[in-house]
Amino acid sequence: MSELDNDRLIWMFTQMVRIREFEEHVKSTFEEHPGVIRGHTHLADGAEASIVGSVAAMGPDDQLLATYRCHGYPIALGTDPKAMMAEIYGKETGLCKGYGGSMHLVDLERGFLGTSGIVAQGIPHATGAAYAAQIRGKGQVVLGFFGDGASKQGAFHESLNIASLWKLPIVFVMENNSYNVVTRVEQEDANAAAGEPLAVKAGAYSMPGVTVDGGDPLAVHEQVSAAVGRARSGEGPTLVESLVYRLSAHGNIIAPPGVPLHFPEHEAVTVFGNAEEYEAAKRGDPVPRFRGRLVTDGVLSAEEADTIAETAREEMAEAVTFGLESPFPAPEEAVKYVYA
């Protein structure tokens, strides 16, 4: 199956399941505990293989920045889901003491340098982190994740240009989930991104560009590992376009008081009326897809896979309980971390 040993393959499957269960519990919070999550939350269900395959290619001192669709990366890096859930709930026990919320997670101890709610903002941040890594000279590599919509922003082009000129140790991972909010990526209008596949954009900046099946963690791992090796050896950046399909809508609905909060149906159904496309995407769900592959190849048994899933479900249920029972930050600390 892979040059990875069975323990590593099982680790990858376990992290994919943990990410899925975490996000399922975030989603259920909207319906079961109205008002607990304030503001927008964006899920990455369907991108677990891309996330885990990429993180598995990182070394212990490497670093990562992501988008606002960010829950999966810190989980794969080893961040405590309880602290993550508490942060999403705005609680004092959260990663950022409740001040960041769902779109602004940070865990510096594990190399997770943060996220942003602004499209493409993390790309120059990741490029700057790669510049710092180059100056330190310790062989660190930075992974910068962003969506297909970010490839239309000036920050994308400026960052790839300078990263190539300076041969910075960075891997740009574009997770192309086919939809830019409610616009399909291939729509021929002013909102669409030019270039198919989008990895061709790398050629303008004299760096390799590859497109990979983001639903296959081993395929992602192979390409990102090659890009990491290239960056670590001083050869500069690579653009990896990882084709995924998010299985939830772009984000949750922000409803007025008294209106039940929930995640709407996917835009394929609600905007384009294409239930067939969405059902096909669910049939290609990377989590059961990888599970089946591991069971068929004898890496683990069906019973062992079920145990992994049940353990993850219990872990994330405990994270919900921890978050709900945690206190809010004290009102007098509202401006504690504000500075000029």
GROMACS .gro file of C-alpha atoms in nm:
model
  340
    1MET     CA    1   0.000   0.000   0.000
    2SER     CA    2   0.265   0.250   0.101
    3GLU     CA    3   0.617   0.293   0.229
    4LEU     CA    4   0.456   0.391   0.561
    5ASP     CA    5   0.440   0.116   0.822
    6ASN     CA    6   0.111  -0.008   0.964
    7ASP     CA    7   0.141   0.195   1.283
    8ARG     CA    8   0.170   0.514   1.081
    9LEU     CA    9  -0.122   0.418   0.859
   10ILE     CA   10  -0.339   0.349   1.164
   11TRP     CA   11  -0.227   0.681   1.312
   12MET     CA   12  -0.341   0.857   0.995
   13PHE     CA   13  -0.680   0.687   1.001
   14THR     CA   14  -0.720   0.765   1.373
   15GLN     CA   15  -0.652   1.135   1.318
   16MET     CA   16  -0.897   1.148   1.028
   17VAL     CA   17  -1.166   0.994   1.248
   18ARG     CA   18  -1.085   1.228   1.538
   19ILE     CA   19  -1.112   1.532   1.311
   20ARG     CA   20  -1.446   1.412   1.173
   21GLU     CA   21  -1.587   1.343   1.518
   22PHE     CA   22  -1.470   1.680   1.650
   23GLU     CA   23  -1.648   1.861   1.369
   24GLU     CA   24  -1.961   1.650   1.403
   25HIS     CA   25  -1.974   1.756   1.767
   26VAL     CA   26  -1.921   2.121   1.673
   27LYS     CA   27  -2.209   2.088   1.426
   28SER     CA   28  -2.441   1.920   1.678
   29THR     CA   29  -2.371   2.194   1.932
   30PHE     CA   30  -2.570   2.440   1.720
   31GLU     CA   31  -2.884   2.233   1.750
   32GLU     CA   32  -2.842   2.086   2.098
   33HIS     CA   33  -2.696   2.391   2.275
   34PRO     CA   34  -2.829   2.703   2.099
   35GLY     CA   35  -2.628   3.017   2.161
   36VAL     CA   36  -2.316   2.840   2.287
   37ILE     CA   37  -2.121   2.904   1.968
   38ARG     CA   38  -2.134   3.270   1.871
   39GLY     CA   39  -2.045   3.391   1.524
   40HIS     CA   40  -1.936   3.192   1.225
   41THR     CA   41  -1.795   2.840   1.225
   42HIS     CA   42  -1.664   2.666   0.915
   43LEU     CA   43  -1.617   2.290   0.894
   44ALA     CA   44  -1.371   2.091   0.684
   45ASP     CA   45  -1.547   1.756   0.677
   46GLY     CA   46  -1.435   1.596   0.353
   47ALA     CA   47  -1.081   1.736   0.380
   48GLU     CA   48  -0.954   1.504   0.654
   49ALA     CA   49  -0.733   1.303   0.418
   50SER     CA   50  -0.573   1.620   0.283
   51ILE     CA   51  -0.509   1.755   0.631
   52VAL     CA   52  -0.367   1.435   0.779
   53GLY     CA   53  -0.168   1.337   0.471
   54SER     CA   54  -0.001   1.677   0.479
   55VAL     CA   55   0.064   1.691   0.854
   56ALA     CA   56   0.214   1.340   0.839
   57ALA     CA   57   0.482   1.479   0.606
   58MET     CA   58   0.597   1.737   0.861
   59GLY     CA   59   0.901   1.710   1.085
   60PRO     CA   60   0.882   1.776   1.462
   61ASP     CA   61   1.008   2.135   1.429
   62ASP     CA   62   0.812   2.232   1.118
   63GLN     CA   63   0.530   2.486   1.134
   64LEU     CA   64   0.185   2.531   0.984
   65LEU     CA   65  -0.066   2.808   0.916
   66ALA     CA   66  -0.423   2.752   0.799
   67THR     CA   67  -0.746   2.921   0.698
   68TYR     CA   68  -1.059   2.986   0.904
   69ARG     CA   69  -1.167   2.627   0.819
   70CYS     CA   70  -0.907   2.520   1.070
   71HIS     CA   71  -1.014   2.261   1.327
   72GLY     CA   72  -0.842   1.960   1.172
   73TYR     CA   73  -0.481   2.080   1.163
   74PRO     CA   74  -0.421   2.126   1.537
   75ILE     CA   75  -0.593   1.796   1.612
   76ALA     CA   76  -0.350   1.615   1.381
   77LEU     CA   77  -0.061   1.809   1.537
   78GLY     CA   78  -0.158   1.690   1.885
   79THR     CA   79  -0.354   1.983   2.030
   80ASP     CA   80  -0.596   1.901   2.312
   81PRO     CA   81  -0.952   1.889   2.168
   82LYS     CA   82  -1.090   2.006   2.503
   83ALA     CA   83  -0.897   2.332   2.478
   84MET     CA   84  -1.009   2.364   2.116
   85MET     CA   85  -1.377   2.311   2.196
   86ALA     CA   86  -1.358   2.551   2.489
   87GLU     CA   87  -1.208   2.812   2.257
   88ILE     CA   88  -1.486   2.768   2.005
   89TYR     CA   89  -1.733   2.817   2.291
   90GLY     CA   90  -1.550   3.134   2.399
   91LYS     CA   91  -1.441   2.992   2.732
   92GLU     CA   92  -1.149   3.083   2.956
   93THR     CA   93  -1.000   2.732   2.928
   94GLY     CA   94  -0.970   2.763   2.552
   95LEU     CA   95  -0.650   2.775   2.348
   96CYS     CA   96  -0.667   3.155   2.336
   97LYS     CA   97  -0.861   3.195   2.659
   98GLY     CA   98  -1.183   3.232   2.465
   99TYR     CA   99  -1.082   3.544   2.275
  100GLY     CA  100  -1.023   3.384   1.935
  101GLY     CA  101  -1.314   3.151   1.870
  102SER     CA  102  -1.350   2.903   1.587
  103MET     CA  103  -1.166   3.100   1.318
  104HIS     CA  104  -0.861   3.204   1.522
  105LEU     CA  105  -0.698   2.898   1.678
  106VAL     CA  106  -0.330   2.899   1.776
  107ASP     CA  107  -0.102   2.641   1.940
  108LEU     CA  108   0.255   2.764   1.919
  109GLU     CA  109   0.394   2.471   2.120
  110ARG     CA  110   0.292   2.234   1.841
  111GLY     CA  111   0.398   2.456   1.554
  112PHE     CA  112   0.046   2.571   1.473
  113LEU     CA  113   0.108   2.940   1.413
  114GLY     CA  114  -0.252   3.040   1.370
  115THR     CA  115  -0.538   3.110   1.134
  116SER     CA  116  -0.731   3.405   1.000
  117GLY     CA  117  -1.089   3.483   0.909
  118ILE     CA  118  -0.966   3.689   0.612
  119VAL     CA  119  -0.931   3.505   0.281
  120ALA     CA  120  -0.562   3.461   0.183
  121GLN     CA  121  -0.427   3.651   0.483
  122GLY     CA  122  -0.246   3.343   0.613
  123ILE     CA  123  -0.045   3.304   0.290
  124PRO     CA  124   0.189   3.602   0.349
  125HIS     CA  125   0.203   3.508   0.718
  126ALA     CA  126   0.324   3.160   0.625
  127THR     CA  127   0.572   3.312   0.381
  128GLY     CA  128   0.706   3.536   0.657
  129ALA     CA  129   0.737   3.238   0.889
  130ALA     CA  130   0.933   3.058   0.617
  131TYR     CA  131   1.163   3.359   0.585
  132ALA     CA  132   1.224   3.345   0.961
  133ALA     CA  133   1.292   2.971   0.935
  134GLN     CA  134   1.542   3.035   0.658
  135ILE     CA  135   1.721   3.293   0.873
  136ARG     CA  136   1.733   3.054   1.170
  137GLY     CA  137   1.895   2.795   0.944
  138LYS     CA  138   1.776   2.490   1.137
  139GLY     CA  139   1.607   2.314   0.847
  140GLN     CA  140   1.249   2.403   0.939
  141VAL     CA  141   0.976   2.398   0.674
  142VAL     CA  142   0.643   2.583   0.684
  143LEU     CA  143   0.316   2.454   0.538
  144GLY     CA  144   0.069   2.725   0.436
  145PHE     CA  145  -0.289   2.609   0.374
  146PHE     CA  146  -0.557   2.807   0.191
  147GLY     CA  147  -0.861   2.752  -0.027
  148ASP     CA  148  -0.907   2.784  -0.401
  149GLY     CA  149  -1.072   3.125  -0.356
  150ALA     CA  150  -0.750   3.262  -0.206
  151SER     CA  151  -0.570   3.207  -0.536
  152LYS     CA  152  -0.756   3.513  -0.669
  153GLN     CA  153  -0.614   3.743  -0.403
  154GLY     CA  154  -0.305   3.957  -0.450
  155ALA     CA  155  -0.154   3.809  -0.134
  156PHE     CA  156  -0.134   3.471  -0.308
  157HIS     CA  157   0.061   3.603  -0.606
  158GLU     CA  158   0.286   3.830  -0.403
  159SER     CA  159   0.372   3.552  -0.160
  160LEU     CA  160   0.448   3.291  -0.425
  161ASN     CA  161   0.663   3.543  -0.608
  162ILE     CA  162   0.882   3.635  -0.310
  163ALA     CA  163   0.898   3.274  -0.187
  164SER     CA  164   1.032   3.167  -0.524
  165LEU     CA  165   1.278   3.455  -0.553
  166TRP     CA  166   1.423   3.386  -0.210
  167LYS     CA  167   1.385   3.005  -0.228
  168LEU     CA  168   1.198   3.002   0.101
  169PRO     CA  169   1.134   2.668   0.277
  170ILE     CA  170   0.757   2.663   0.232
  171VAL     CA  171   0.494   2.436   0.082
  172PHE     CA  172   0.178   2.612  -0.035
  173VAL     CA  173  -0.116   2.372  -0.001
  174MET     CA  174  -0.428   2.487  -0.184
  175GLU     CA  175  -0.728   2.283  -0.073
  176ASN     CA  176  -0.963   2.322  -0.368
  177ASN     CA  177  -1.307   2.226  -0.239
  178SER     CA  178  -1.487   2.316  -0.565
  179TYR     CA  179  -1.696   2.593  -0.410
  180ASN     CA  180  -1.604   2.953  -0.330
  181VAL     CA  181  -1.887   3.005  -0.080
  182VAL     CA  182  -2.174   2.951  -0.330
  183THR     CA  183  -1.979   2.990  -0.656
  184ARG     CA  184  -1.852   2.680  -0.829
  185VAL     CA  185  -1.485   2.711  -0.916
  186GLU     CA  186  -1.534   2.640  -1.285
  187GLN     CA  187  -1.809   2.894  -1.343
  188GLU     CA  188  -1.714   3.118  -1.632
  189ASP     CA  189  -1.784   3.459  -1.483
  190ALA     CA  190  -1.604   3.742  -1.311
  191ASN     CA  191  -1.595   3.552  -0.982
  192ALA     CA  192  -1.428   3.241  -1.121
  193ALA     CA  193  -1.059   3.160  -1.086
  194ALA     CA  194  -0.868   3.128  -1.412
  195GLY     CA  195  -0.660   2.819  -1.480
  196GLU     CA  196  -0.747   2.450  -1.472
  197PRO     CA  197  -0.609   2.287  -1.275
  198LEU     CA  198  -0.525   2.575  -1.041
  199ALA     CA  199  -0.179   2.427  -0.981
  200VAL     CA  200  -0.077   2.571  -1.318
  201LYS     CA  201  -0.044   2.906  -1.142
  202ALA     CA  202   0.284   2.780  -0.994
  203GLY     CA  203   0.447   2.805  -1.335
  204ALA     CA  204   0.423   3.184  -1.329
  205TYR     CA  205   0.653   3.184  -1.027
  206SER     CA  206   0.905   2.925  -1.144
  207MET     CA  207   0.808   2.662  -0.889
  208PRO     CA  208   0.665   2.311  -0.922
  209GLY     CA  209   0.286   2.283  -0.917
  210VAL     CA  210   0.108   1.951  -0.866
  211THR     CA  211  -0.255   1.848  -0.836
  212VAL     CA  212  -0.345   1.555  -0.612
  213ASP     CA  213  -0.654   1.363  -0.504
  214GLY     CA  214  -0.717   1.522  -0.165
  215GLY     CA  215  -0.943   1.233  -0.067
  216ASP     CA  216  -0.645   0.995  -0.060
  217PRO     CA  217  -0.418   1.061   0.240
  218LEU     CA  218  -0.136   0.852   0.095
  219ALA     CA  219  -0.137   1.039  -0.236
  220VAL     CA  220  -0.135   1.369  -0.046
  221HIS     CA  221   0.142   1.246   0.181
  222GLU     CA  222   0.357   1.146  -0.116
  223GLN     CA  223   0.330   1.484  -0.287
  224VAL     CA  224   0.364   1.696   0.026
  225SER     CA  225   0.657   1.485   0.148
  226ALA     CA  226   0.837   1.548  -0.181
  227ALA     CA  227   0.764   1.920  -0.152
  228VAL     CA  228   0.882   1.929   0.210
  229GLY     CA  229   1.205   1.752   0.112
  230ARG     CA  230   1.259   2.000  -0.168
  231ALA     CA  231   1.203   2.295   0.065
  232ARG     CA  232   1.425   2.152   0.338
  233SER     CA  233   1.712   2.102   0.095
  234GLY     CA  234   1.705   2.468  -0.008
  235GLU     CA  235   1.533   2.425  -0.345
  236GLY     CA  236   1.244   2.653  -0.256
  237PRO     CA  237   0.865   2.634  -0.256
  238THR     CA  238   0.607   2.408  -0.420
  239LEU     CA  239   0.236   2.461  -0.485
  240VAL     CA  240   0.028   2.152  -0.408
  241GLU     CA  241  -0.336   2.168  -0.518
  242SER     CA  242  -0.532   1.916  -0.313
  243LEU     CA  243  -0.875   1.839  -0.461
  244VAL     CA  244  -1.129   1.789  -0.182
  245TYR     CA  245  -1.505   1.825  -0.144
  246ARG     CA  246  -1.639   1.980   0.173
  247LEU     CA  247  -1.940   1.783   0.289
  248SER     CA  248  -2.100   2.064   0.490
  249ALA     CA  249  -2.225   2.401   0.374
  250HIS     CA  250  -1.983   2.695   0.362
  251GLY     CA  251  -2.070   2.784   0.721
  252ASN     CA  252  -2.339   2.796   0.984
  253ILE     CA  253  -2.640   3.025   0.972
  254ILE     CA  254  -2.632   3.326   1.202
  255ALA     CA  255  -2.996   3.350   1.308
  256PRO     CA  256  -3.176   3.611   1.523
  257PRO     CA  257  -3.279   3.520   1.880
  258GLY     CA  258  -3.543   3.252   1.896
  259VAL     CA  259  -3.460   3.102   1.556
  260PRO     CA  260  -3.298   2.755   1.581
  261LEU     CA  261  -2.934   2.752   1.478
  262HIS     CA  262  -2.813   2.485   1.240
  263PHE     CA  263  -2.585   2.409   0.949
  264PRO     CA  264  -2.774   2.441   0.620
  265GLU     CA  265  -2.755   2.190   0.339
  266HIS     CA  266  -2.462   2.201   0.098
  267GLU     CA  267  -2.472   2.463  -0.178
  268ALA     CA  268  -2.482   2.192  -0.444
  269VAL     CA  269  -2.835   2.124  -0.320
  270THR     CA  270  -2.956   2.463  -0.196
  271VAL     CA  271  -2.811   2.683  -0.473
  272PHE     CA  272  -2.769   2.455  -0.774
  273GLY     CA  273  -3.035   2.195  -0.703
  274ASN     CA  274  -2.784   1.921  -0.775
  275ALA     CA  275  -2.851   1.655  -0.513
  276GLU     CA  276  -2.688   1.395  -0.737
  277GLU     CA  277  -2.352   1.571  -0.721
  278TYR     CA  278  -2.369   1.592  -0.343
  279GLU     CA  279  -2.471   1.229  -0.301
  280ALA     CA  280  -2.179   1.125  -0.523
  281ALA     CA  281  -1.944   1.330  -0.305
  282LYS     CA  282  -2.073   1.157   0.008
  283ARG     CA  283  -2.011   0.820  -0.154
  284GLY     CA  284  -1.649   0.929  -0.197
  285ASP     CA  285  -1.618   1.040   0.168
  286PRO     CA  286  -1.245   1.000   0.246
  287VAL     CA  287  -1.294   0.866   0.600
  288PRO     CA  288  -1.487   0.545   0.518
  289ARG     CA  289  -1.288   0.523   0.194
  290PHE     CA  290  -0.958   0.500   0.382
  291ARG     CA  291  -1.111   0.273   0.644
  292GLY     CA  292  -1.216   0.027   0.375
  293ARG     CA  293  -0.873   0.037   0.220
  294LEU     CA  294  -0.699  -0.040   0.549
  295VAL     CA  295  -0.939  -0.323   0.634
  296THR     CA  296  -0.914  -0.476   0.285
  297ASP     CA  297  -0.533  -0.465   0.300
  298GLY     CA  298  -0.527  -0.622   0.647
  299VAL     CA  299  -0.374  -0.320   0.821
  300LEU     CA  300  -0.652  -0.337   1.080
  301SER     CA  301  -0.971  -0.533   1.130
  302ALA     CA  302  -1.323  -0.396   1.102
  303GLU     CA  303  -1.360  -0.437   1.477
  304GLU     CA  304  -1.042  -0.237   1.540
  305ALA     CA  305  -1.163   0.037   1.307
  306ASP     CA  306  -1.494   0.050   1.493
  307THR     CA  307  -1.310   0.078   1.825
  308ILE     CA  308  -1.104   0.370   1.693
  309ALA     CA  309  -1.424   0.545   1.584
  310GLU     CA  310  -1.599   0.485   1.916
  311THR     CA  311  -1.298   0.607   2.113
  312ALA     CA  312  -1.287   0.925   1.905
  313ARG     CA  313  -1.660   0.978   1.956
  314GLU     CA  314  -1.621   0.950   2.333
  315GLU     CA  315  -1.317   1.180   2.331
  316MET     CA  316  -1.502   1.455   2.148
  317ALA     CA  317  -1.813   1.416   2.364
  318GLU     CA  318  -1.586   1.477   2.664
  319ALA     CA  319  -1.451   1.786   2.489
  320VAL     CA  320  -1.805   1.919   2.454
  321THR     CA  321  -1.875   1.860   2.822
  322PHE     CA  322  -1.548   2.028   2.919
  323GLY     CA  323  -1.627   2.329   2.701
  324LEU     CA  324  -1.982   2.366   2.830
  325GLU     CA  325  -1.872   2.343   3.195
  326SER     CA  326  -1.581   2.585   3.158
  327PRO     CA  327  -1.618   2.947   3.273
  328PHE     CA  328  -1.623   3.252   3.051
  329PRO     CA  329  -1.336   3.502   3.078
  330ALA     CA  330  -1.396   3.763   3.346
  331PRO     CA  331  -1.556   4.082   3.206
  332GLU     CA  332  -1.279   4.297   3.353
  333GLU     CA  333  -1.026   4.112   3.135
  334ALA     CA  334  -1.195   4.213   2.810
  335VAL     CA  335  -0.909   4.447   2.709
  336LYS     CA  336  -0.629   4.256   2.880
  337TYR     CA  337  -0.467   4.151   2.553
  338VAL     CA  338  -0.536   4.472   2.358
  339TYR     CA  339  -0.234   4.688   2.292
  340ALA     CA  340  -0.124   4.983   2.081
   0.00000   0.00000   0.00000
